[in-house]
PDB file of C-alpha atoms in Angstrom:
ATOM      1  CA  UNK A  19     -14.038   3.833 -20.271  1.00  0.00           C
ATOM      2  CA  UNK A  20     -15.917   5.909 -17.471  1.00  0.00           C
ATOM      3  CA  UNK A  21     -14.441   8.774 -15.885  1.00  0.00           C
ATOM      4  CA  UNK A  22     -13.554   7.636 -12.632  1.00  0.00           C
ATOM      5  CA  UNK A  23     -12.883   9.836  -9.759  1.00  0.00           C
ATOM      6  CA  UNK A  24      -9.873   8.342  -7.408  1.00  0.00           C
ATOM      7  CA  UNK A  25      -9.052   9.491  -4.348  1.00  0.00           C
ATOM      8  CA  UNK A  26      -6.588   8.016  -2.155  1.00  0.00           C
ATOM      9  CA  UNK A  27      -7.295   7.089   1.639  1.00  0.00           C
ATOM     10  CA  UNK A  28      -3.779   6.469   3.084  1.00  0.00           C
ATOM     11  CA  UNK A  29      -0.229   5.340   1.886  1.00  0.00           C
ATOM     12  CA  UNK A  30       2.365   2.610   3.330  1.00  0.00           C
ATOM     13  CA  UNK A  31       5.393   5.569   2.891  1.00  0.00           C
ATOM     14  CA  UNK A  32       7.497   2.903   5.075  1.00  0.00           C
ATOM     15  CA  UNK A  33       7.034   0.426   2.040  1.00  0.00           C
ATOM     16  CA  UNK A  34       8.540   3.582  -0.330  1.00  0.00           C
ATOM     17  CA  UNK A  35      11.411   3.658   2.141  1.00  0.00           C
ATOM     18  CA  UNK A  36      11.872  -0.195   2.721  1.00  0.00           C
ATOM     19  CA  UNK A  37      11.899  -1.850  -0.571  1.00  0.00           C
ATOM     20  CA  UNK A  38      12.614  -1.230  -3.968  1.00  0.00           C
ATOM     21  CA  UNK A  39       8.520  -1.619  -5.654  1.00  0.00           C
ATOM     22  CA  UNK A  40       9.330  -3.908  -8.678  1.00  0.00           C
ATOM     23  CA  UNK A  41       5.562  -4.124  -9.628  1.00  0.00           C
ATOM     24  CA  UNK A  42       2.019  -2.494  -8.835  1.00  0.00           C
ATOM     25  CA  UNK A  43      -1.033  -4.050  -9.075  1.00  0.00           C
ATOM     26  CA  UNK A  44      -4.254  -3.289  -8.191  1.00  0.00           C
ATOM     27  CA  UNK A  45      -7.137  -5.873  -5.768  1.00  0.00           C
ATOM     28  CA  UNK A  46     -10.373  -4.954  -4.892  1.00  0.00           C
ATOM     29  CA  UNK A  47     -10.468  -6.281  -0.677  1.00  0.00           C
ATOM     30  CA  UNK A  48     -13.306  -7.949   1.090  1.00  0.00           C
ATOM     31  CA  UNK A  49     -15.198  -5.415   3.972  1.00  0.00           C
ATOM     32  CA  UNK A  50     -17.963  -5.560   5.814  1.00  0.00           C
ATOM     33  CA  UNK A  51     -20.323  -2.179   5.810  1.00  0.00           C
ATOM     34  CA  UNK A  52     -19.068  -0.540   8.904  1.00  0.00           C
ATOM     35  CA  UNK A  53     -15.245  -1.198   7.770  1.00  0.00           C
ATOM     36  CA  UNK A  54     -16.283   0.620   4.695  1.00  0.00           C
ATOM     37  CA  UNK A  55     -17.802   3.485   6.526  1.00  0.00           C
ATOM     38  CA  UNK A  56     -14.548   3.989   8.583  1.00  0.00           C
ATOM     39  CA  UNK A  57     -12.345   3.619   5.555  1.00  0.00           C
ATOM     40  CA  UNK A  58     -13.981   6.337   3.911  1.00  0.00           C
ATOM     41  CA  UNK A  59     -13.586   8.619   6.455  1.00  0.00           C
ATOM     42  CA  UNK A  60     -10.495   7.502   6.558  1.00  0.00           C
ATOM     43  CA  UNK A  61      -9.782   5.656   9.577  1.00  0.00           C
ATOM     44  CA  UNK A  62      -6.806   3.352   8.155  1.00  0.00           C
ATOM     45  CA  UNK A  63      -3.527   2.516   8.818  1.00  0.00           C
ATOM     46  CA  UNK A  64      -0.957   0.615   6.310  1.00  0.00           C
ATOM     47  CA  UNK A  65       1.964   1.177   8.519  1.00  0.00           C
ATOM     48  CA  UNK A  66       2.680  -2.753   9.635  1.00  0.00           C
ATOM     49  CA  UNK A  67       0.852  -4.109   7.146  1.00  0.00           C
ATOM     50  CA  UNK A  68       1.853  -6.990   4.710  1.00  0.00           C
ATOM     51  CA  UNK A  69       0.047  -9.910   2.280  1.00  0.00           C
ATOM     52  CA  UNK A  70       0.731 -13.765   2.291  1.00  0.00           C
ATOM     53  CA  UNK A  71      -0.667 -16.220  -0.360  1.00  0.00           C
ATOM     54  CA  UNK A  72      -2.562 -19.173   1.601  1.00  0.00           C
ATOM     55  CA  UNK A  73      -4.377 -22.161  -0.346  1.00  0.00           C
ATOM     56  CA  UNK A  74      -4.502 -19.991  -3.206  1.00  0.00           C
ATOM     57  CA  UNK A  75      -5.960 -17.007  -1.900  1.00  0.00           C
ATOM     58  CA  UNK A  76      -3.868 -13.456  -1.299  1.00  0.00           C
ATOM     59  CA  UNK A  77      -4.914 -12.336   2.576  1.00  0.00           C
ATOM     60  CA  UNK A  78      -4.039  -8.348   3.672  1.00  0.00           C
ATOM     61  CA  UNK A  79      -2.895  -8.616   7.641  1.00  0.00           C
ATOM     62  CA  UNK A  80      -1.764  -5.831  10.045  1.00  0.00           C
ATOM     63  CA  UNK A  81      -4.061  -3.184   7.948  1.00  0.00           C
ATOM     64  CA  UNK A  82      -5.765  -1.780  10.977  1.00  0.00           C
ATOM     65  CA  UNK A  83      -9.092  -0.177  10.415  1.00  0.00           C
ATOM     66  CA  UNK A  84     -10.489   1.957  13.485  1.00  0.00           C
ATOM     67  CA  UNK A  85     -14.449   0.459  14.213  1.00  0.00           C
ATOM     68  CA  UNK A  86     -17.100   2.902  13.002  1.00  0.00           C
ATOM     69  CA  UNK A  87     -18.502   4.954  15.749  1.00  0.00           C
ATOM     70  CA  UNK A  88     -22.110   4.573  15.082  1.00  0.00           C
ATOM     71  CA  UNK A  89     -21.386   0.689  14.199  1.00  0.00           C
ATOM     72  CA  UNK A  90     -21.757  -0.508  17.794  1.00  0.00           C
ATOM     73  CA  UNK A  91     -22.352  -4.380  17.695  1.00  0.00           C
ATOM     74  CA  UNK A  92     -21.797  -4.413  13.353  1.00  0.00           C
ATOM     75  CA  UNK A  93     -18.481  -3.725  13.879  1.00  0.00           C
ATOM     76  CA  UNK A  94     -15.548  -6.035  13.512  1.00  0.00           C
ATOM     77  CA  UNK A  95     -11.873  -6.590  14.733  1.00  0.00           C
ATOM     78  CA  UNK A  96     -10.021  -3.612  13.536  1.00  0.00           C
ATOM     79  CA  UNK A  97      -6.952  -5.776  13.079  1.00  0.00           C
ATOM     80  CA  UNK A  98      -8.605  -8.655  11.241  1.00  0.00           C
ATOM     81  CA  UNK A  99      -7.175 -10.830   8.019  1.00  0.00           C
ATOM     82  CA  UNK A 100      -8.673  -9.219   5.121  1.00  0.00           C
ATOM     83  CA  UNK A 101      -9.232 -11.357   1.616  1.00  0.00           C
ATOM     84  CA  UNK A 102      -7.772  -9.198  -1.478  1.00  0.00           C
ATOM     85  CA  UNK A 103      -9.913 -10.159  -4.562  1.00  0.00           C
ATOM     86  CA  UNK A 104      -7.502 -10.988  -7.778  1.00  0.00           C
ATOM     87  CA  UNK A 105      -7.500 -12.943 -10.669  1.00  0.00           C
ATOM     88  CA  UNK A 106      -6.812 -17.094  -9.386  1.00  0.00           C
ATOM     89  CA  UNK A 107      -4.119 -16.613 -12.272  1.00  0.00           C
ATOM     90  CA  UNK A 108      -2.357 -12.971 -11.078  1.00  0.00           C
ATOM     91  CA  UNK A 109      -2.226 -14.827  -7.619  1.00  0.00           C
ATOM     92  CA  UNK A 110      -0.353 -17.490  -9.228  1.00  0.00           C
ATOM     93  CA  UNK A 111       2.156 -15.583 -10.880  1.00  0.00           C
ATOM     94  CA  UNK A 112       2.565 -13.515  -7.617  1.00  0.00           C
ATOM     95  CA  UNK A 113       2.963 -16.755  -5.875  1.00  0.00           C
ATOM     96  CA  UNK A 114       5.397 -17.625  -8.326  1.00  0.00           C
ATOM     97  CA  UNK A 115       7.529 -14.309  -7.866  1.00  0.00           C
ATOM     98  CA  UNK A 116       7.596 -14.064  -4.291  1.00  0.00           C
ATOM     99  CA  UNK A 117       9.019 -17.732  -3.766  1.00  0.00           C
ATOM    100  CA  UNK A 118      12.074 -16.387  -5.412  1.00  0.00           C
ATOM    101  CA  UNK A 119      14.756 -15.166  -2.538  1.00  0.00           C
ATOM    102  CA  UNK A 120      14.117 -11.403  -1.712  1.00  0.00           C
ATOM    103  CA  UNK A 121      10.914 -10.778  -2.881  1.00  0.00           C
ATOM    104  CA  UNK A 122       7.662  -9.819  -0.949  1.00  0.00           C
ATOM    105  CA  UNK A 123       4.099  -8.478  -1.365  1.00  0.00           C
ATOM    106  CA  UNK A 124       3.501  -5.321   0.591  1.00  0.00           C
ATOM    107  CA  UNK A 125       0.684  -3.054   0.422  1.00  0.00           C
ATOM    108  CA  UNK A 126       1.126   0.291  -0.849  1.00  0.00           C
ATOM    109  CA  UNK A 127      -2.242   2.542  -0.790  1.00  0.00           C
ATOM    110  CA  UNK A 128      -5.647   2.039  -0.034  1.00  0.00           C
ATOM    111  CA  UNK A 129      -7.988   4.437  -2.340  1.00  0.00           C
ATOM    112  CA  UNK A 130     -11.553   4.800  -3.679  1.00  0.00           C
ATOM    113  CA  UNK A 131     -12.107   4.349  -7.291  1.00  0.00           C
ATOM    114  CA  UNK A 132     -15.656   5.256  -7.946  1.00  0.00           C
ATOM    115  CA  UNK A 133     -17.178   3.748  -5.120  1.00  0.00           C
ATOM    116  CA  UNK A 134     -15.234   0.558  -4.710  1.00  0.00           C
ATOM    117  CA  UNK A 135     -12.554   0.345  -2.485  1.00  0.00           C
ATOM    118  CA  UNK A 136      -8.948  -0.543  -3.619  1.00  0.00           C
ATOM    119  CA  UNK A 137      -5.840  -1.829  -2.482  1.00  0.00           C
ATOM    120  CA  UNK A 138      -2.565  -0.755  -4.457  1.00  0.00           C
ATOM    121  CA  UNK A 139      -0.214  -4.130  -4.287  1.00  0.00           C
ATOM    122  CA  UNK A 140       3.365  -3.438  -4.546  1.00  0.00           C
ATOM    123  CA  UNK A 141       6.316  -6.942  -5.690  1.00  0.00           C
ATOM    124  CA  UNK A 142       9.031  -5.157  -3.626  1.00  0.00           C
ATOM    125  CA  UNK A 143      12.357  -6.210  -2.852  1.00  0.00           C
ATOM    126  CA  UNK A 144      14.355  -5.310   0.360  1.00  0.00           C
ATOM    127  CA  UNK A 145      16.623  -2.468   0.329  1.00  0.00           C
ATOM    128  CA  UNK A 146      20.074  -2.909   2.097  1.00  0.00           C
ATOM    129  CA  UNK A 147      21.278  -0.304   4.421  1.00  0.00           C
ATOM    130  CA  UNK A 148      23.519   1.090   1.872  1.00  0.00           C
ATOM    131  CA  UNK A 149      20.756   0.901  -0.309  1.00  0.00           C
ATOM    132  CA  UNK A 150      18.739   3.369   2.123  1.00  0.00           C
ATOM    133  CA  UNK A 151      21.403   5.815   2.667  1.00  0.00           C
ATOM    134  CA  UNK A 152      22.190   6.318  -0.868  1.00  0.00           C
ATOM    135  CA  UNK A 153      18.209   7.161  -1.571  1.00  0.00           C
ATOM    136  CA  UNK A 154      18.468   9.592   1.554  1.00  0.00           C
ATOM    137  CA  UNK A 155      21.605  11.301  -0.033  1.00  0.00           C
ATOM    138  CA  UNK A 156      20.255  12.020  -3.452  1.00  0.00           C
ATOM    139  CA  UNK A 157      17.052  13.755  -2.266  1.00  0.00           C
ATOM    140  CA  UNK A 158      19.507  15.610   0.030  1.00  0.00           C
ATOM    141  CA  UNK A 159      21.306  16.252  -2.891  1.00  0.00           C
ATOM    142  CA  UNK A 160      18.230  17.416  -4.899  1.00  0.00           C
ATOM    143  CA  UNK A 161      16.862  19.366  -2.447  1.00  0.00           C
ATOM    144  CA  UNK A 162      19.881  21.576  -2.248  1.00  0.00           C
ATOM    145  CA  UNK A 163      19.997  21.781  -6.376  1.00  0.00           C
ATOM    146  CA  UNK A 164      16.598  23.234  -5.962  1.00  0.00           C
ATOM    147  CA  UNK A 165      17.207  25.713  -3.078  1.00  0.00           C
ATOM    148  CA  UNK A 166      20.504  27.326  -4.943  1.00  0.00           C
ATOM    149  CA  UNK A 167      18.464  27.107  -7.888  1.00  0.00           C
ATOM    150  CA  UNK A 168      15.846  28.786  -6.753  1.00  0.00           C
ATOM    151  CA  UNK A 169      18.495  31.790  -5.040  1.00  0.00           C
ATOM    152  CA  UNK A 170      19.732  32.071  -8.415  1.00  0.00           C
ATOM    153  CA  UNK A 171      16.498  32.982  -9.591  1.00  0.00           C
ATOM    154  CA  UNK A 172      15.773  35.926  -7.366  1.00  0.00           C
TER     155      UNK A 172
END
C-alpha cells in the first residue's frame, strides 16, 4: 500500500453534535475542474449538507462550494447536487439501513487523499435533546477533571 498523504479540507462538526455516527465510509464525489480548484483551497462548506439515494445512485446536496476566482464562465452552481461514487452494492446496503426508522446519511468531512478528493460518509442516528445535554455535560465534566488535574500538578 502507498503512503498516502491526507489532509482534511473541512468537517460537518454539526453532524458530531446532531447524531450519534453509527458507521463511516468513505466515496470518491463527482467535480468539475474549477470545483476542484476551490476545494483545494478550501472553499467548502458541509454545514447544511446531507445525501439521499435516488434510482440507485447516492447524490451529496447543500455542500456549497464557493466558484473559483479565475474560473469565470467554467464555473458551476456552488450549491449544485453532487454524485458520490460507491460501490452499486455499498449503496444498496446503505439504502437498506437508512429505510429503517431513525437513520440517515450525513456527510462528515471532505479531505484529499493523494490527489483525489474524498467525502467521509457518516450512518448517523438522531440524538434526542436529552441525548445532547448529556454529551455537553460530560465534556463539561472532563474539562474540569483536567483543569484540577492539571492544578494538582503545579
Amino acid at each position: 500500500m502507498k503512503n498516502e498523504s491526507f489532509k482534511t479540507i473541512a468537517q460537518n462538526k454539526k453532524a458530531f453534535h446532531d447524531y450519534f455516527i453509527e458507521d463511516k465510509m468513505e466515496a470518491g464525489i463527482e467535480l468539475f475542474g474549477t470545483e476542484v480548484k476551490s476545494v483545494r483551497l478550501g472553499k467548502v462548506s458541509l454545514k447544511e449538507a446531507w445525501c439521499s439515494i435516488v434510482d440507485g445512485e447516492l447524490l451529496l446536496n447543500g455542500m456549497h462550494i464557493s466558484p473559483y476566482e479565475q474560473g469565470n464562465l467554467f464555473n458551476k452552481d456552488p450549491m449544485r447536487v453532487k454524485k458520490l461514487l460507491m460501490h452499486k452494492r455499498e449503496i444498496m446496503r446503505l439504502l437498506g439501513l437508512i429505510k429503517q426508522d431513525g437513520y440517515t446519511l450525513v456527510p462528515l468531512s471532505v479531505y484529499l487523499k493523494g490527489s483525489l478528493v474524498k467525502v467521509s460518509v457518516g450512518l448517523c442516528k438522531g440524538k434526542k435533546l436529552y441525548d445532547k445535554r448529556k454529551v455537553m455535560a460530560e465534556k463539561d465534566a472532563k474539562r474540569k477533571i483536567e483543569r484540577t488535574i492539571k492544578e494538582f500538578n503545579r
